[in-house]
């Protein structure tokens, strides 16, 4: 592939290949070494939506591979003067980058941009569509703890309707033969969710029974059209916030995950977020390795490969 637009474009062999490549990047990243595999290449990070983890880790990943990395400051760019996405893409393309990493609020915007440039395009999250590197880093984190993905039961809980993280994870985990459960109030379940997950629950305590992984999602209030997603935070936390009582329903060695940023006290008890089962900071660390692997795979393709 020339681009990474979504997990949906990858088959299981390609997913495993990227996870194995990421695994190999961990020691390089941990020792803060530079592998000059992207020396002489230029990477542009173009984030139309806010980010801490994804933007920082794509920048660190590119630099650890020796690339020249430029972060476009979208807010002070000519986008603020009304320049369109396509004109912005054509403008950056004229500067001959090797890769553009894009985050955008609209589903499909990253694919559209990929059709207008000659370099590799990596999706860093587009609307409620996909966040492929997040799903890969989540899979790597799970695989490192559980030794496998197939046969595990993974619960994804909370604001499924607005979540590109949930979509990418459901596609990846399904492809890797894991069992997936989504847990949310009806109002936060997207249409067609039954086709995306193995099981759907509106009762969190039932949904967490015997799971190997509990993946919490941020309540994305900024995506609520004209108001709030939920009537009461206190009520939401009572029924859908991950606390010790609800976590006790999961397997004793269940991993607690969250892509971040967290709303502490809304979807997760801070004591659980910082507790012994939490791998939330490890997810962030794996993000660097995964982004190194994806950049390396796309920009150093062997001749003759797709
Ligand atoms: N998980 C994630 O995408 O976080 P950021 O929005 O901080 O990049």
mmCIF file of N, CA and C in Angstrom, residues 10 14 29 32 43 60 68 109 127 135 149 155-156 158 161 166 182 186 204 220 233 239 262 268 280 287 289 303 305:
data_model
loop_
_atom_site.group_PDB
_atom_site.id
_atom_site.type_symbol
_atom_site.label_atom_id
_atom_site.label_comp_id
_atom_site.label_asym_id
_atom_site.label_seq_id
_atom_site.Cartn_x
_atom_site.Cartn_y
_atom_site.Cartn_z
ATOM 1 N N UNK A 10 -6.277 -3.456 5.544
ATOM 2 C CA UNK A 10 -5.229 -4.427 5.877
ATOM 3 C C UNK A 10 -5.803 -5.825 6.069
ATOM 4 N N UNK A 14 -0.921 -8.646 6.992
ATOM 5 C CA UNK A 14 -0.353 -7.289 7.026
ATOM 6 C C UNK A 14 -0.415 -6.696 8.431
ATOM 7 N N UNK A 29 13.445 2.526 20.217
ATOM 8 C CA UNK A 29 12.762 3.668 20.799
ATOM 9 C C UNK A 29 13.140 3.840 22.271
ATOM 10 N N UNK A 32 16.328 5.377 22.885
ATOM 11 C CA UNK A 32 16.346 6.713 22.260
ATOM 12 C C UNK A 32 17.389 6.768 21.144
ATOM 13 N N UNK A 43 8.650 14.481 6.404
ATOM 14 C CA UNK A 43 7.321 14.115 6.912
ATOM 15 C C UNK A 43 6.618 15.377 7.391
ATOM 16 N N UNK A 60 7.992 12.191 17.109
ATOM 17 C CA UNK A 60 9.130 11.471 17.704
ATOM 18 C C UNK A 60 9.499 10.265 16.836
ATOM 19 N N UNK A 68 13.161 14.357 8.416
ATOM 20 C CA UNK A 68 12.918 15.767 8.748
ATOM 21 C C UNK A 68 11.414 15.898 8.955
ATOM 22 N N UNK A 109 -12.041 12.662 4.869
ATOM 23 C CA UNK A 109 -11.200 13.799 4.441
ATOM 24 C C UNK A 109 -9.765 13.344 4.159
ATOM 25 N N UNK A 127 -12.672 12.031 11.590
ATOM 26 C CA UNK A 127 -14.051 12.028 12.084
ATOM 27 C C UNK A 127 -14.326 10.809 12.943
ATOM 28 N N UNK A 135 -5.466 1.680 16.753
ATOM 29 C CA UNK A 135 -5.846 0.267 16.865
ATOM 30 C C UNK A 135 -4.601 -0.620 16.852
ATOM 31 N N UNK A 149 -3.933 -12.360 20.228
ATOM 32 C CA UNK A 149 -5.180 -11.596 20.092
ATOM 33 C C UNK A 149 -6.349 -12.561 19.875
ATOM 34 N N UNK A 155 -13.824 -5.966 25.611
ATOM 35 C CA UNK A 155 -14.998 -5.097 25.732
ATOM 36 C C UNK A 155 -14.590 -3.654 25.418
ATOM 37 N N UNK A 156 -15.342 -3.007 24.547
ATOM 38 C CA UNK A 156 -15.104 -1.597 24.221
ATOM 39 C C UNK A 156 -16.327 -0.833 24.736
ATOM 40 N N UNK A 158 -18.480 2.691 26.146
ATOM 41 C CA UNK A 158 -18.720 4.134 26.218
ATOM 42 C C UNK A 158 -19.240 4.708 24.921
ATOM 43 N N UNK A 161 -20.561 5.527 19.393
ATOM 44 C CA UNK A 161 -21.140 6.200 18.215
ATOM 45 C C UNK A 161 -20.174 7.207 17.590
ATOM 46 N N UNK A 166 -12.970 3.089 18.367
ATOM 47 C CA UNK A 166 -13.792 1.872 18.479
ATOM 48 C C UNK A 166 -13.889 1.197 17.118
ATOM 49 N N UNK A 182 -19.320 -4.595 22.543
ATOM 50 C CA UNK A 182 -19.456 -3.154 22.762
ATOM 51 C C UNK A 182 -20.481 -2.957 23.876
ATOM 52 N N UNK A 186 -27.986 2.984 24.724
ATOM 53 C CA UNK A 186 -28.498 2.919 23.336
ATOM 54 C C UNK A 186 -28.159 4.177 22.544
ATOM 55 N N UNK A 204 -23.526 -2.619 31.579
ATOM 56 C CA UNK A 204 -22.066 -2.730 31.648
ATOM 57 C C UNK A 204 -21.627 -3.908 32.525
ATOM 58 N N UNK A 220 -17.116 11.995 23.869
ATOM 59 C CA UNK A 220 -16.661 13.071 22.969
ATOM 60 C C UNK A 220 -17.726 14.161 22.841
ATOM 61 N N UNK A 233 -23.782 13.661 33.947
ATOM 62 C CA UNK A 233 -22.481 13.007 34.113
ATOM 63 C C UNK A 233 -22.529 12.028 35.289
ATOM 64 N N UNK A 239 -23.611 4.317 35.784
ATOM 65 C CA UNK A 239 -23.951 3.149 34.965
ATOM 66 C C UNK A 239 -22.828 2.723 34.005
ATOM 67 N N UNK A 262 -8.282 11.188 28.782
ATOM 68 C CA UNK A 262 -9.340 10.661 29.656
ATOM 69 C C UNK A 262 -10.161 11.784 30.262
ATOM 70 N N UNK A 268 -14.185 6.907 33.679
ATOM 71 C CA UNK A 268 -13.267 6.035 34.437
ATOM 72 C C UNK A 268 -12.924 6.660 35.787
ATOM 73 N N UNK A 280 -2.492 2.099 30.425
ATOM 74 C CA UNK A 280 -2.773 3.306 29.643
ATOM 75 C C UNK A 280 -1.475 4.034 29.225
ATOM 76 N N UNK A 287 2.663 3.589 21.073
ATOM 77 C CA UNK A 287 2.318 4.485 19.962
ATOM 78 C C UNK A 287 3.539 4.920 19.174
ATOM 79 N N UNK A 289 6.427 3.224 18.870
ATOM 80 C CA UNK A 289 6.936 2.051 18.131
ATOM 81 C C UNK A 289 6.064 1.756 16.915
ATOM 82 N N UNK A 303 10.762 -2.987 -3.650
ATOM 83 C CA UNK A 303 10.317 -2.906 -5.049
ATOM 84 C C UNK A 303 9.351 -4.043 -5.333
ATOM 85 N N UNK A 305 6.386 -4.473 -4.305
ATOM 86 C CA UNK A 305 5.254 -4.639 -3.389
ATOM 87 C C UNK A 305 4.213 -3.588 -3.705
#
